[in-house]
XYZ file of C-alpha atoms in Angstrom:
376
model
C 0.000 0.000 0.000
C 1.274 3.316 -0.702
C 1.980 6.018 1.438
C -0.808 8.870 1.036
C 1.557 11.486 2.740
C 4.089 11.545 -0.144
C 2.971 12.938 -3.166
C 2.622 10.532 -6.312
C 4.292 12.596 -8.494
C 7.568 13.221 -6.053
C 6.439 16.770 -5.650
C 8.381 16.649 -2.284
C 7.627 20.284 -2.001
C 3.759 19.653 -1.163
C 3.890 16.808 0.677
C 2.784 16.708 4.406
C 3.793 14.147 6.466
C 1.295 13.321 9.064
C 3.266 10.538 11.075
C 5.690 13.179 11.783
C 3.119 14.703 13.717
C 2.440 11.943 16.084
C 5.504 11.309 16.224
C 5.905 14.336 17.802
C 3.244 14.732 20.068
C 4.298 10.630 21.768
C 8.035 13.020 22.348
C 6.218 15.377 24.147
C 4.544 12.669 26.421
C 7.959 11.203 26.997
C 8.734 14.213 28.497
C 6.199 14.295 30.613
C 6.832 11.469 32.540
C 10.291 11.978 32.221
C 9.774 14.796 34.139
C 7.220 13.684 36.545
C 10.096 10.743 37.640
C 12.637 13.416 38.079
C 10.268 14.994 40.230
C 9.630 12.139 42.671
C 13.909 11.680 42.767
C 15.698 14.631 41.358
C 18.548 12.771 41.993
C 18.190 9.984 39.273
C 19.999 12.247 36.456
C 23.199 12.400 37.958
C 22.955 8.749 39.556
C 21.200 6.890 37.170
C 20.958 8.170 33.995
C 24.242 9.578 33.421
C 26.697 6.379 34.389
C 26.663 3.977 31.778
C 24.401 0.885 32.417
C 27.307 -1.618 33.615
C 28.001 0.776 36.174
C 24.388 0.626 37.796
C 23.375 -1.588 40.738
C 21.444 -4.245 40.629
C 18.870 -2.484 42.355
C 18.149 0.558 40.544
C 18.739 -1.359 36.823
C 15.327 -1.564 36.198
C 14.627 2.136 37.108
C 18.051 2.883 34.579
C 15.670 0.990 31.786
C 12.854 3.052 32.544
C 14.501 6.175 32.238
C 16.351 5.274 29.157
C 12.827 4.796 27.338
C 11.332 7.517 29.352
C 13.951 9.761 28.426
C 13.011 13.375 27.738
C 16.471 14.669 26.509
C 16.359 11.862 23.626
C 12.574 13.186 23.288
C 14.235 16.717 23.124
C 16.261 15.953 20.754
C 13.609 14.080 18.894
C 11.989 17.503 18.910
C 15.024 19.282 17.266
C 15.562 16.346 14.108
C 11.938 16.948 13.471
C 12.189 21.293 13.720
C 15.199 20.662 11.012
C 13.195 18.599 8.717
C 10.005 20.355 8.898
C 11.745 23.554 8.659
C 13.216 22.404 5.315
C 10.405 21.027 4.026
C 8.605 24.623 4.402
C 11.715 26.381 2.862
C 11.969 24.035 -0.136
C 8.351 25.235 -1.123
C 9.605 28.726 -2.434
C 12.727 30.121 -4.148
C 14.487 32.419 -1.370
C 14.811 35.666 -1.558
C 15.055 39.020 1.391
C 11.440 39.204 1.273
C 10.519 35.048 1.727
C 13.857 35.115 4.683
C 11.757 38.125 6.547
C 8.217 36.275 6.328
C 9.783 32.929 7.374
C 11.556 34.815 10.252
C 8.412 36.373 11.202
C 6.029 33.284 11.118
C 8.993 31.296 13.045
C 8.278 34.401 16.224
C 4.580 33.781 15.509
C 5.219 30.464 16.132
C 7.190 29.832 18.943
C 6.487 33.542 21.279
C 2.678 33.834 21.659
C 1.860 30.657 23.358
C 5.209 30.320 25.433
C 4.122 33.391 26.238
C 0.668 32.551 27.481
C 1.827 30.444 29.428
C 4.587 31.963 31.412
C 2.163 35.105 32.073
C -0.301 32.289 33.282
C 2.538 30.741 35.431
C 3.092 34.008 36.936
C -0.570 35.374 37.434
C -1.382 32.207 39.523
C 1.618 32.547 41.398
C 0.706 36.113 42.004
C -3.124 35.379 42.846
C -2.337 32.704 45.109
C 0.282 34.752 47.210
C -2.772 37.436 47.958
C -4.585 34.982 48.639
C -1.975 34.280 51.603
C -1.154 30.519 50.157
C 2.257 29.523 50.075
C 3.067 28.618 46.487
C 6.181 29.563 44.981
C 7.372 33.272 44.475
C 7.354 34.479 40.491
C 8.777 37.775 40.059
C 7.386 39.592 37.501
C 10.615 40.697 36.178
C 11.816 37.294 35.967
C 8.455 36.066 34.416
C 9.145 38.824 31.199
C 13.174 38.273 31.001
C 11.648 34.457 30.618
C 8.925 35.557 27.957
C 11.850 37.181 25.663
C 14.022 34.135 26.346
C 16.816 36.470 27.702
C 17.244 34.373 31.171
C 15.411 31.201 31.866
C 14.473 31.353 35.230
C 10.159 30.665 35.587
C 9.677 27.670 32.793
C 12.256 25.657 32.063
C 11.099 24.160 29.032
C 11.484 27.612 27.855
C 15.372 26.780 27.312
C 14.685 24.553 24.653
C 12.535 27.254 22.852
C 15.727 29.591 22.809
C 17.471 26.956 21.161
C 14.619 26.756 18.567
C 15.438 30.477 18.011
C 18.770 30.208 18.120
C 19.435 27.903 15.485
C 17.412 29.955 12.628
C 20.161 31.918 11.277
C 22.097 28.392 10.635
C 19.004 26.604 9.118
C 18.634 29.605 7.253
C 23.084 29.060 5.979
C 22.455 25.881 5.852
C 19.488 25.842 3.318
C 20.882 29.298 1.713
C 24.200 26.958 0.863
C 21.822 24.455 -0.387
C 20.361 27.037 -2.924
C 23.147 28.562 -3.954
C 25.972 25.506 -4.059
C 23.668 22.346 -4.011
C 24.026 19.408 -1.558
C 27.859 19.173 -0.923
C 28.220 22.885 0.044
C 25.555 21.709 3.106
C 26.924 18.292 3.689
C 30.622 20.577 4.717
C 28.957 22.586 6.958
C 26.932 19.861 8.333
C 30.655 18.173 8.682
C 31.461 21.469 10.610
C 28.745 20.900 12.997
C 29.926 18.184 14.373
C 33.523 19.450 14.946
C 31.137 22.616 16.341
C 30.378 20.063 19.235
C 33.718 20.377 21.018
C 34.663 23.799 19.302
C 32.038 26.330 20.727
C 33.484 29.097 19.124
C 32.200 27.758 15.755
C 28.863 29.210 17.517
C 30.056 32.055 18.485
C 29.441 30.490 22.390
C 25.789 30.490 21.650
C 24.272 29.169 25.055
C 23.492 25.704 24.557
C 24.244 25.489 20.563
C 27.759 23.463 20.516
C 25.827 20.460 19.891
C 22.365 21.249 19.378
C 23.081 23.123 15.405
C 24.323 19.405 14.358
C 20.842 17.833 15.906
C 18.594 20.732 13.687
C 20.897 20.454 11.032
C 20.414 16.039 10.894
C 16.700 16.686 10.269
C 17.566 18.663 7.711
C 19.423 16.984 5.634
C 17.356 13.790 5.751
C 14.324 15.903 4.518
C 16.232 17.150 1.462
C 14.987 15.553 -1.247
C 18.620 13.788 -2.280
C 17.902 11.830 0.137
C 15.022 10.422 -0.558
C 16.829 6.956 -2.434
C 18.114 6.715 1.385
C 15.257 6.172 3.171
C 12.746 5.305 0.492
C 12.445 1.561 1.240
C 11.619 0.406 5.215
C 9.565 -1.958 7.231
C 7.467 -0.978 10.258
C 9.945 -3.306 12.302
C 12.918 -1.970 11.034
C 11.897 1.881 12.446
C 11.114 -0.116 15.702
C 14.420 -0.918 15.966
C 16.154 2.137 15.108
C 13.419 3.793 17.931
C 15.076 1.013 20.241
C 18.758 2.044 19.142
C 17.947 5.492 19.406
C 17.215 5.551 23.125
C 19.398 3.026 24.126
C 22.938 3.564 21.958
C 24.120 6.214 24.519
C 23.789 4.093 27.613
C 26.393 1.530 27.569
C 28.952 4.733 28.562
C 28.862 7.481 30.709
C 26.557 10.588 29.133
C 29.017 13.192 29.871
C 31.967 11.528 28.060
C 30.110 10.036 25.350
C 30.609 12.434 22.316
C 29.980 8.965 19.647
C 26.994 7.839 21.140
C 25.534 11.464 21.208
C 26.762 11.478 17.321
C 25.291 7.935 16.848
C 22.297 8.996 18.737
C 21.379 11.785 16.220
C 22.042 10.045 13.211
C 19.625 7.546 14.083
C 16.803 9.796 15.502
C 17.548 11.645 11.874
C 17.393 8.045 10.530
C 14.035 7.276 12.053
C 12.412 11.002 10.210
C 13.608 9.982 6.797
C 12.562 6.667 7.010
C 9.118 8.108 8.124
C 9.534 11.078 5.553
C 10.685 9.025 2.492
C 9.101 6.302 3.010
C 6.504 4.958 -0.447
C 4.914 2.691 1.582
C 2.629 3.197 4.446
C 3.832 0.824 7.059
C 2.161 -0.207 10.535
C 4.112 2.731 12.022
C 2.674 5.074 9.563
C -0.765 3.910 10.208
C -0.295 4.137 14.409
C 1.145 7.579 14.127
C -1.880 8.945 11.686
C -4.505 7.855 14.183
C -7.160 10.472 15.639
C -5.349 10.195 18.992
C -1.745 10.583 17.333
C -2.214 13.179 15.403
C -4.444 15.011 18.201
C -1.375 14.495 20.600
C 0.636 15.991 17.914
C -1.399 19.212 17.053
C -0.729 19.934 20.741
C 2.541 18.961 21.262
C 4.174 22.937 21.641
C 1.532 23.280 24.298
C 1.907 20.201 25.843
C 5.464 20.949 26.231
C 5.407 24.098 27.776
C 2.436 23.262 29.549
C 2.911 20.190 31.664
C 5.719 21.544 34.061
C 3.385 24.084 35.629
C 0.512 21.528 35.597
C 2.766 19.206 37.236
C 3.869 21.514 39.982
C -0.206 22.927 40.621
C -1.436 18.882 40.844
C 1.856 18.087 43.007
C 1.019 21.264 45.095
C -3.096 21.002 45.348
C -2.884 17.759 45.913
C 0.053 17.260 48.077
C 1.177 14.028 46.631
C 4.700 13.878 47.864
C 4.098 11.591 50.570
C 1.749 9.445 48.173
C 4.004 8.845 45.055
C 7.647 8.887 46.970
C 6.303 6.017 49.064
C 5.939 3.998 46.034
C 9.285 4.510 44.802
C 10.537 6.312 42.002
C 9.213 3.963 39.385
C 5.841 3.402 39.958
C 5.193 6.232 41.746
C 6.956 8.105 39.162
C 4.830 6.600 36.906
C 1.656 7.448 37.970
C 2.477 10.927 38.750
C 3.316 11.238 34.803
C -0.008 9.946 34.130
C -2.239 11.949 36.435
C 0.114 14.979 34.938
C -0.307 13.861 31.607
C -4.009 13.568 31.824
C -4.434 17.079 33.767
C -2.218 18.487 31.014
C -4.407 17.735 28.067
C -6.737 20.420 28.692
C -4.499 23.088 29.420
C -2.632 21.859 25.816
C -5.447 22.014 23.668
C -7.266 25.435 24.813
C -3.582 26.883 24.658
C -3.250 25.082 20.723
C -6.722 26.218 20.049
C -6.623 29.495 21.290
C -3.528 30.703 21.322
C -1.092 28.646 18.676
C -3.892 28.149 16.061
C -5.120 32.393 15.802
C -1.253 33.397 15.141
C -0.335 30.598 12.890
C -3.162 31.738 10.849
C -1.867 35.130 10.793
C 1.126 34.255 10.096
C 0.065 32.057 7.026
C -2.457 35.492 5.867
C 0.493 37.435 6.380
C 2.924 35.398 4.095
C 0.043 34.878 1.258
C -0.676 38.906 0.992
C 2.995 39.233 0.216
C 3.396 36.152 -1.593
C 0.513 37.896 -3.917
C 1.891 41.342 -3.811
């Protein structure tokens, strides 16, 4: 059966890959629960996670498994293969030119700002209503709530520090696919070399916070969704992008985190891997199929809100409901676990009214803005 997502003709410029959608909105449920284990042990990073798996006790190897499928820095990263490759999937639609760079720039602010931006003013009004109310939830300066908005210092929603990365890396998608124009594939294959040297030479990002390594990640989903590679990734099985999913979460475990610059590397290229194979793909495999369901591609219409969204919804249920003492007596796996899910679950609403409210109204500007110019 053929894939409906890709285009019968190869017009890889129109296509629209749904499964890339849910596979984006199961990243940011990852996250979720990655985050709502963290929460019950805040130690488990820098004990479990990090050492490689050979280095773990016997007793905390199972929660070492759970955390390397529950892993929200793989889902993260996950996140940044798919910005690349949807990014240069919109940018292969028109020729470039100062006028398309401008209304790409601007519907990238309408994209990311107005909902993060929601929702850190929401963060910081129910901070601020609750305090006059004389209940002791945590202090949000308003100061530190705006710096936060404009991605200057992270300080209120942490999930905010992958956003600056987002916006960070748009001048170097922008290189990277003005190279591609202007010199063809092997100009953008060097500089995608140049990334990966740019991993333990910060200066070839001019000490961007946080970019060393994440410009290689953005610039991986790029280059799978150019369309030379498309004789790549073409032919796959379901199974076979169940297995690179496996690899891709496991690869970097067998060493420590912090010293492992080749399974970071390896990590990437098969995340990358896994969006070709679902990008290029002619046939529509049993992956395909779970990720275009109502309930996938719901999850991934909300995923930006979900994101931002869940780490205040997880601290308001931990806080209303004081379920410390519940969840830490069950451990960090189960109760870890269930905390995810009751976060997960409370964050859906928040997610959608945020997508539908908030993402959806600017996204359509921004798409109103780009066809009156595109006409003019």
């Amino acid at each position: 059966m053929s894939n409906p997502s890709v285009d019968s003709q190869g017009d890889y410029r129109r296509a629209h890959i749904k499964a890339l959608d849910g596979l984006r909105g199961y990243a940011a449920i990852i996250v979720c629960f990655f985050h709502a284990i963290l929460h019950i042990d805040s130690t488990a990073v820098d004990r479990i996670l990090s050492p490689a798996i050979d280095k773990i006790g016997t007793g905390d190897l199972l929660l070492k498994i759970v955390l390397m499928f529950f892993n929200g820095t793989t889902a993260v990263m996950l996140f940044y293969v798919l910005s690349g490759a949807v990014l240069c999937q919109s940018l292969l639609k028109n020729d470039l030119s100062v006028m398309r760079i401008l209304l790409f720039l601007a519907r990238r602010v309408l994209r990311l700002f107005p909902g993060m931006m929601v929702c850190i003013g929401a963060v910081w009004l129910t901070s601020a209503v609750l305090r006059w109310a004389g209940l002791s939830f945590p202090v949000v300066e308003f100061k530190d709530a705006l710096l936060n908005a404009f991605l200057i210092e992270i300080k209120v929603l942490g999930p905010t520090t992958s956003i600056q990365i987002e916006a960070l890396a748009t001048p170097f998608i922008l290189l990277f696919f003005l190279l591609y124009r202007k010199y063809s594939v092997m100009a953008v294959v060097l500089l995608f070399s140049l990334s990966i040297v740019a991993i333990s030479r910060p200066e070839l990002v001019f000490f961007l916070p946080n970019m060393r390594g994440s410009v290689f990640v953005f610039l991986a989903g790029m280059l799978v969704a150019m369309p030379e590679s498309r004789a790549l990734f073409s032919g796959v099985k379901g199974w076979q992008i169940l297995v690179l999913v496996i690899f891709a979460f496991i690869v970097r475990h067998f060493t420590p985190l912090e010293a492992d610059l080749m399974g970071f590397i390896a990590q990437i290229i098969l995340l990358a891997a896994i969006v070709g194979f679902i990008r290029w793909s002619e046939v529509q495999t049993t992956v395909h199929r779970f990720l275009e369901i109502p309930l996938s591609q719901f999850f991934g219409k909300i995923s930006y809100s979900y994101y931002l969204w869940n780490v205040p919804v997880l601290w308001f249920v931990w806080w209303t409901m004081s379920l410390e003492s519940y969840f830490a007596g069950l451990g960090q796996i189960y109760g870890g676990l269930m905390y995810g899910m009751v976060a997960a679950i409370a964050t859906i609403p928040f997610a959608y009214l945020s997508y539908r409210y908030v993402e959806l109204p600017f996204m359509r500007i921004g798409g109103k803005v780009t066809a009156h110019f595109s006409r003019g």
